[in-house]
Tab-separated table of C-alpha atoms in Angstrom:
chain	number	residue	atom	x	y	z
A	16	MET	CA	-18.181	45.868	8.405
A	17	ALA	CA	-18.558	44.356	11.653
A	18	ALA	CA	-20.464	40.789	10.442
A	19	ALA	CA	-18.303	40.779	7.302
A	20	GLU	CA	-14.937	41.000	9.974
A	21	THR	CA	-16.644	38.102	11.450
A	22	ILE	CA	-17.124	36.241	8.942
A	23	ALA	CA	-13.782	36.414	7.317
A	24	VAL	CA	-12.478	34.805	11.433
A	25	GLU	CA	-14.782	32.183	10.786
A	26	GLY	CA	-14.009	31.158	7.037
A	27	VAL	CA	-10.442	31.564	8.326
A	28	ASP	CA	-11.286	29.138	11.118
A	29	LYS	CA	-12.776	26.434	9.539
A	30	ALA	CA	-10.272	26.370	6.677
A	31	LYS	CA	-7.420	25.949	9.652
A	32	LEU	CA	-10.131	23.044	10.579
A	33	VAL	CA	-10.150	21.637	7.401
A	34	GLN	CA	-5.775	21.807	7.402
A	35	ASP	CA	-5.654	20.188	10.674
A	36	TYR	CA	-7.935	17.808	9.692
A	37	ILE	CA	-6.114	16.979	5.924
A	38	MET	CA	-2.434	17.116	7.899
A	39	TYR	CA	-4.170	14.272	10.353
A	40	LYS	CA	-5.722	12.124	7.946
A	41	VAL	CA	-1.404	12.052	5.565
A	42	ALA	CA	0.403	13.149	8.365
A	43	ASP	CA	2.238	11.261	11.178
A	44	HIS	CA	1.678	11.875	14.998
A	45	PRO	CA	2.385	10.633	18.175
A	46	TYR	CA	-1.341	10.725	19.130
A	47	TRP	CA	-4.463	8.943	17.212
A	48	LYS	CA	-8.300	11.033	17.560
A	49	THR	CA	-10.963	9.251	18.539
A	50	PRO	CA	-14.288	10.197	18.972
A	51	PHE	CA	-13.269	9.838	22.657
A	52	GLY	CA	-10.537	12.171	22.433
A	53	LYS	CA	-6.919	12.054	21.882
A	54	VAL	CA	-5.097	9.010	22.647
A	55	TYR	CA	-1.297	9.731	23.429
A	56	LEU	CA	1.161	7.008	22.367
A	57	ASP	CA	4.354	8.503	23.113
A	58	ASN	CA	4.247	5.247	26.283
A	59	LEU	CA	4.468	2.730	24.086
A	60	ASN	CA	6.653	3.944	21.505
A	61	LEU	CA	4.401	4.461	18.587
A	62	THR	CA	3.267	6.667	16.242
A	63	SER	CA	-1.071	7.231	14.428
A	64	HIS	CA	0.707	5.417	11.175
A	65	GLY	CA	2.309	2.288	12.996
A	66	LEU	CA	-1.062	1.835	15.051
A	67	MET	CA	-2.775	1.741	11.618
A	68	LEU	CA	0.095	-1.197	10.689
A	69	ILE	CA	-1.133	-3.171	14.090
A	70	PHE	CA	-4.946	-1.686	13.115
A	71	ALA	CA	-4.425	-3.752	9.572
A	72	SER	CA	-2.266	-6.919	10.686
A	73	LEU	CA	-5.146	-7.876	13.692
A	74	PHE	CA	-8.031	-7.081	11.037
A	75	MET	CA	-6.406	-9.401	8.333
A	76	LEU	CA	-6.127	-11.939	11.712
A	77	LEU	CA	-9.618	-11.882	12.670
A	78	ILE	CA	-10.865	-11.642	8.724
A	79	PHE	CA	-8.649	-14.909	8.331
A	80	GLY	CA	-8.751	-16.890	11.858
A	81	LEU	CA	-12.457	-16.225	12.022
A	82	LEU	CA	-14.851	-15.491	9.738
A	83	TYR	CA	-13.085	-16.538	6.623
A	84	ARG	CA	-14.331	-20.269	6.218
A	85	LYS	CA	-11.767	-22.525	4.425
A	86	LYS	CA	-14.049	-25.972	5.037
A	87	ASP	CA	-16.449	-24.912	3.754
A	88	PRO	CA	-17.617	-26.731	0.748
A	89	VAL	CA	-18.876	-23.901	-0.793
A	90	PRO	CA	-17.745	-20.341	-0.374
A	91	ARG	CA	-20.495	-17.943	0.647
A	92	GLY	CA	-21.381	-14.379	1.251
A	93	PHE	CA	-17.589	-12.829	2.563
A	94	THR	CA	-15.558	-16.215	2.597
A	95	ASN	CA	-16.645	-16.049	-1.206
A	96	LEU	CA	-15.995	-12.493	-1.531
A	97	LEU	CA	-12.558	-13.402	0.076
A	98	GLU	CA	-12.025	-16.647	-2.414
A	99	VAL	CA	-12.034	-14.299	-5.992
A	100	LEU	CA	-9.129	-12.179	-4.517
A	101	ILE	CA	-7.695	-15.475	-3.462
A	102	LEU	CA	-7.583	-17.033	-6.401
A	103	PHE	CA	-7.010	-13.655	-8.161
A	104	VAL	CA	-4.425	-12.857	-6.852
A	105	ARG	CA	-2.274	-16.557	-6.699
A	106	ASP	CA	-3.358	-17.817	-10.272
A	107	LYS	CA	-3.542	-14.211	-11.720
A	108	ILE	CA	-0.043	-12.402	-10.487
A	109	ALA	CA	1.839	-15.133	-8.597
A	110	ILE	CA	1.190	-18.226	-11.273
A	111	ALA	CA	1.261	-16.013	-14.336
A	112	ASN	CA	4.354	-14.356	-13.529
A	113	LEU	CA	6.168	-16.767	-11.855
A	114	GLY	CA	5.388	-19.821	-12.486
A	115	GLU	CA	3.054	-23.393	-11.666
A	116	HIS	CA	6.178	-24.039	-9.330
A	117	ASP	CA	7.380	-21.181	-7.299
A	118	GLY	CA	3.669	-19.106	-7.570
A	119	ARG	CA	2.074	-21.412	-5.904
A	120	LYS	CA	5.495	-21.350	-3.204
A	121	MET	CA	4.827	-17.636	-2.931
A	122	ALA	CA	1.012	-17.107	-3.328
A	123	PRO	CA	1.227	-16.177	0.615
A	124	LEU	CA	3.575	-12.843	0.350
A	125	PHE	CA	2.003	-12.134	-2.494
A	126	LEU	CA	-1.168	-12.653	-0.822
A	127	SER	CA	-0.090	-11.002	2.115
A	128	LEU	CA	1.698	-8.236	0.339
A	129	PHE	CA	-1.719	-7.208	-1.095
A	130	PHE	CA	-4.284	-7.537	1.238
A	131	PHE	CA	-2.350	-5.974	3.648
A	132	ILE	CA	-1.384	-2.800	1.653
A	133	LEU	CA	-5.397	-2.612	0.233
A	134	PHE	CA	-6.573	-3.239	4.334
A	135	LEU	CA	-4.343	0.392	4.973
A	136	ASN	CA	-5.195	2.277	1.393
A	137	LEU	CA	-9.050	1.765	2.657
A	138	MET	CA	-9.115	2.551	6.391
A	139	GLY	CA	-7.179	5.995	5.273
A	140	LEU	CA	-11.188	6.313	4.633
A	141	ILE	CA	-12.585	5.503	7.786
A	142	PRO	CA	-12.359	9.556	9.433
A	143	ILE	CA	-11.026	7.673	13.016
A	144	PHE	CA	-8.409	6.032	10.910
A	145	THR	CA	-5.155	7.866	8.808
A	146	SER	CA	-3.640	6.991	6.291
A	147	ALA	CA	-0.708	5.031	6.190
A	148	THR	CA	0.060	4.238	2.847
A	149	GLY	CA	0.712	7.962	2.421
A	150	ASN	CA	3.526	7.857	4.670
A	151	VAL	CA	6.459	7.109	2.122
A	152	ASN	CA	8.175	5.249	5.160
A	153	VAL	CA	5.403	2.652	5.045
A	154	THR	CA	5.985	2.758	1.566
A	155	ALA	CA	9.830	2.332	1.783
A	156	GLY	CA	9.104	-0.428	4.346
A	157	LEU	CA	7.112	-2.751	2.215
A	158	ALA	CA	9.459	-2.066	-1.137
A	159	LEU	CA	12.182	-3.210	1.346
A	160	VAL	CA	9.941	-6.473	1.688
A	161	THR	CA	10.124	-6.956	-2.110
A	162	LEU	CA	13.299	-5.937	-2.548
A	163	THR	CA	14.810	-8.373	-0.184
A	164	VAL	CA	12.979	-10.987	-1.289
A	165	MET	CA	14.664	-10.006	-4.508
A	166	ILE	CA	18.023	-10.121	-3.526
A	167	GLY	CA	17.167	-13.441	-1.115
A	168	GLY	CA	15.333	-15.401	-2.940
A	169	ALA	CA	17.748	-15.089	-6.189
A	170	ILE	CA	20.689	-16.159	-3.825
A	171	TYR	CA	18.970	-18.393	-2.244
A	172	LYS	CA	17.500	-20.301	-6.060
A	173	ASN	CA	20.685	-19.522	-8.009
A	174	GLY	CA	22.765	-19.473	-5.664
A	175	LEU	CA	25.906	-16.578	-5.172
A	176	MET	CA	27.808	-16.728	-8.359
A	177	GLY	CA	23.745	-17.156	-10.387
A	178	PHE	CA	22.826	-13.784	-7.924
A	179	ILE	CA	26.058	-11.933	-10.057
A	180	HIS	CA	25.368	-13.377	-13.391
A	181	ALA	CA	22.134	-11.659	-13.499
A	182	PHE	CA	23.339	-9.196	-14.174
A	183	ILE	CA	26.104	-9.328	-16.403
A	184	PRO	CA	24.599	-9.421	-20.064
A	185	HIS	CA	25.331	-11.374	-22.147
A	186	GLY	CA	27.675	-11.729	-25.437
A	187	VAL	CA	27.842	-7.930	-24.193
A	188	PRO	CA	31.604	-7.414	-24.527
A	189	TRP	CA	33.470	-6.386	-21.584
A	190	PRO	CA	34.036	-2.836	-22.529
A	191	VAL	CA	30.674	-2.254	-22.607
A	192	MET	CA	30.027	-4.705	-19.690
A	193	ILE	CA	31.540	-1.787	-17.311
A	194	LEU	CA	28.884	0.768	-17.780
A	195	LEU	CA	26.341	-1.641	-17.693
A	196	ILE	CA	26.289	-3.727	-14.658
A	197	PRO	CA	26.333	-0.625	-12.569
A	198	ILE	CA	23.319	0.340	-14.689
A	199	GLU	CA	21.423	-3.076	-14.114
A	200	ILE	CA	22.465	-2.972	-9.605
A	201	MET	CA	20.861	-0.255	-9.939
A	202	GLY	CA	18.132	-0.882	-11.512
A	203	MET	CA	17.506	-3.876	-8.992
A	204	PHE	CA	17.498	-0.763	-6.611
A	205	ILE	CA	15.591	1.725	-8.919
A	206	LYS	CA	12.906	-0.818	-8.799
A	207	ALA	CA	11.883	-0.956	-4.872
A	208	PHE	CA	12.115	3.138	-5.247
A	209	ALA	CA	9.770	3.062	-7.531
A	210	LEU	CA	7.157	0.829	-5.787
A	211	THR	CA	7.261	3.371	-3.117
A	212	MET	CA	7.147	6.926	-4.091
A	213	ARG	CA	4.456	4.594	-6.833
A	214	LEU	CA	1.955	3.897	-3.407
A	215	PHE	CA	3.226	7.020	-1.260
A	216	ALA	CA	1.716	9.370	-4.508
A	217	ASN	CA	-1.206	7.475	-5.011
A	218	MET	CA	-2.672	7.578	-1.765
A	219	LEU	CA	-1.816	11.352	-0.381
A	220	ALA	CA	-2.465	13.195	-3.255
A	221	GLY	CA	-5.920	11.002	-3.499
A	222	SER	CA	-6.141	11.534	0.546
A	223	ILE	CA	-5.287	15.194	0.066
A	224	VAL	CA	-8.099	15.889	-3.043
A	225	VAL	CA	-11.193	13.753	-1.550
A	226	TYR	CA	-10.564	15.683	2.061
A	227	SER	CA	-9.849	19.154	0.577
A	228	ILE	CA	-13.165	19.050	-1.513
A	229	ILE	CA	-15.200	18.439	1.531
A	230	GLY	CA	-14.070	20.299	3.390
A	231	LEU	CA	-15.212	23.666	0.963
A	232	VAL	CA	-18.576	22.257	2.918
A	233	ILE	CA	-16.806	23.313	5.404
A	234	VAL	CA	-15.774	26.572	5.036
A	235	PHE	CA	-18.301	27.723	1.713
A	236	GLY	CA	-21.137	25.995	4.326
A	237	ALA	CA	-24.278	26.076	1.408
A	238	ALA	CA	-22.150	27.863	-1.045
A	239	GLY	CA	-19.689	24.433	-1.145
A	240	ALA	CA	-22.204	21.791	-0.816
A	241	PRO	CA	-22.496	21.704	-5.279
A	242	SER	CA	-18.707	20.373	-3.958
A	243	LEU	CA	-19.827	17.568	-1.729
A	244	LEU	CA	-21.126	16.108	-4.804
A	245	LEU	CA	-17.767	15.165	-6.624
A	246	GLY	CA	-15.941	15.354	-3.231
A	247	VAL	CA	-18.431	11.973	-3.231
A	248	ALA	CA	-17.506	11.292	-6.286
A	249	ILE	CA	-14.225	11.224	-5.916
A	250	TYR	CA	-14.004	9.588	-2.504
A	251	CYS	CA	-15.472	6.209	-4.145
A	252	LEU	CA	-12.812	6.922	-7.082
A	253	LYS	CA	-10.789	6.401	-4.398
A	254	VAL	CA	-12.315	2.894	-3.046
A	255	PHE	CA	-11.540	1.513	-6.708
A	256	VAL	CA	-8.676	3.478	-6.106
A	257	ALA	CA	-7.024	1.465	-3.187
A	258	PHE	CA	-7.733	-1.923	-4.306
A	259	LEU	CA	-5.754	-0.947	-8.200
A	260	GLN	CA	-2.775	0.603	-6.401
A	261	ALA	CA	-2.402	-3.198	-3.661
A	262	PHE	CA	-3.167	-4.940	-7.608
A	263	VAL	CA	-0.428	-2.984	-9.064
A	264	PHE	CA	2.171	-2.779	-5.550
A	265	THR	CA	1.651	-6.774	-5.822
A	266	LEU	CA	2.020	-7.435	-9.396
A	267	LEU	CA	4.642	-4.424	-10.043
A	268	SER	CA	6.486	-6.799	-6.717
A	269	ALA	CA	6.249	-10.003	-8.794
A	270	LEU	CA	7.199	-8.665	-12.026
A	271	PHE	CA	10.694	-7.641	-9.780
A	272	ILE	CA	10.594	-10.693	-7.647
A	273	ASN	CA	10.765	-13.257	-11.286
A	274	GLN	CA	12.693	-10.871	-13.842
A	275	ILE	CA	16.000	-11.776	-10.723
A	276	HIS	CA	15.625	-14.842	-9.935
A	277	HIS	CA	14.797	-16.366	-13.764
A	278	PRO	CA	17.358	-13.724	-15.401
A	279	ALA	CA	17.811	-16.490	-18.340
A	280	HIS	CA	14.142	-15.283	-19.657
């Protein structure tokens, strides 16, 4: 009886340990857990997810400022991998949706969005980091960038009246316009909301599933070992999803921006 109670207590402790780790990975905290202990961020007015944003920015500066060798006549190794991703985003997302002129002009924006989201997604899979894209505030901030370019870019490109005319369907009777114009305006904000929730929900759910399945090994020991194989498989799938969600967010941003920048099309 005592042994059974001990196992139950240990099971509860282990389950609580797994639960705490999952919450640390997906929730925002005023500290950052390192192998050397907790680093409290209160004095820096930062949270763990805010720190991840800084790390992702630094990684981008390091990779593209030092490791990316743009001047090489023939890209090799890591530079070649980056070139493939850069050309894909430029040609298949920016130019394909916004045309040659606007696509090349706005390629830096889409490349920044793609790689920033990709780095945040991949960092969430590394134990020492947390999943910042599993925070709705982070994804809302990224969607706000797209919304700002949608509105500001359309006004800059087409003028204020051109921006307003984008919400007025041609050939529609004015009584119907009274209903359609508010719907069109709401649709612009709904698109930004969709960007926010799509990235947030996918990354949050993926992190919870991966660490919950792997946590079964900690809770049940050898009896939960088969779940480790499933966990590793889902973890590999999550790496693919990290790239996929960065692509989807960037692609939808390009589509939404094109729709309001070129309303005639």
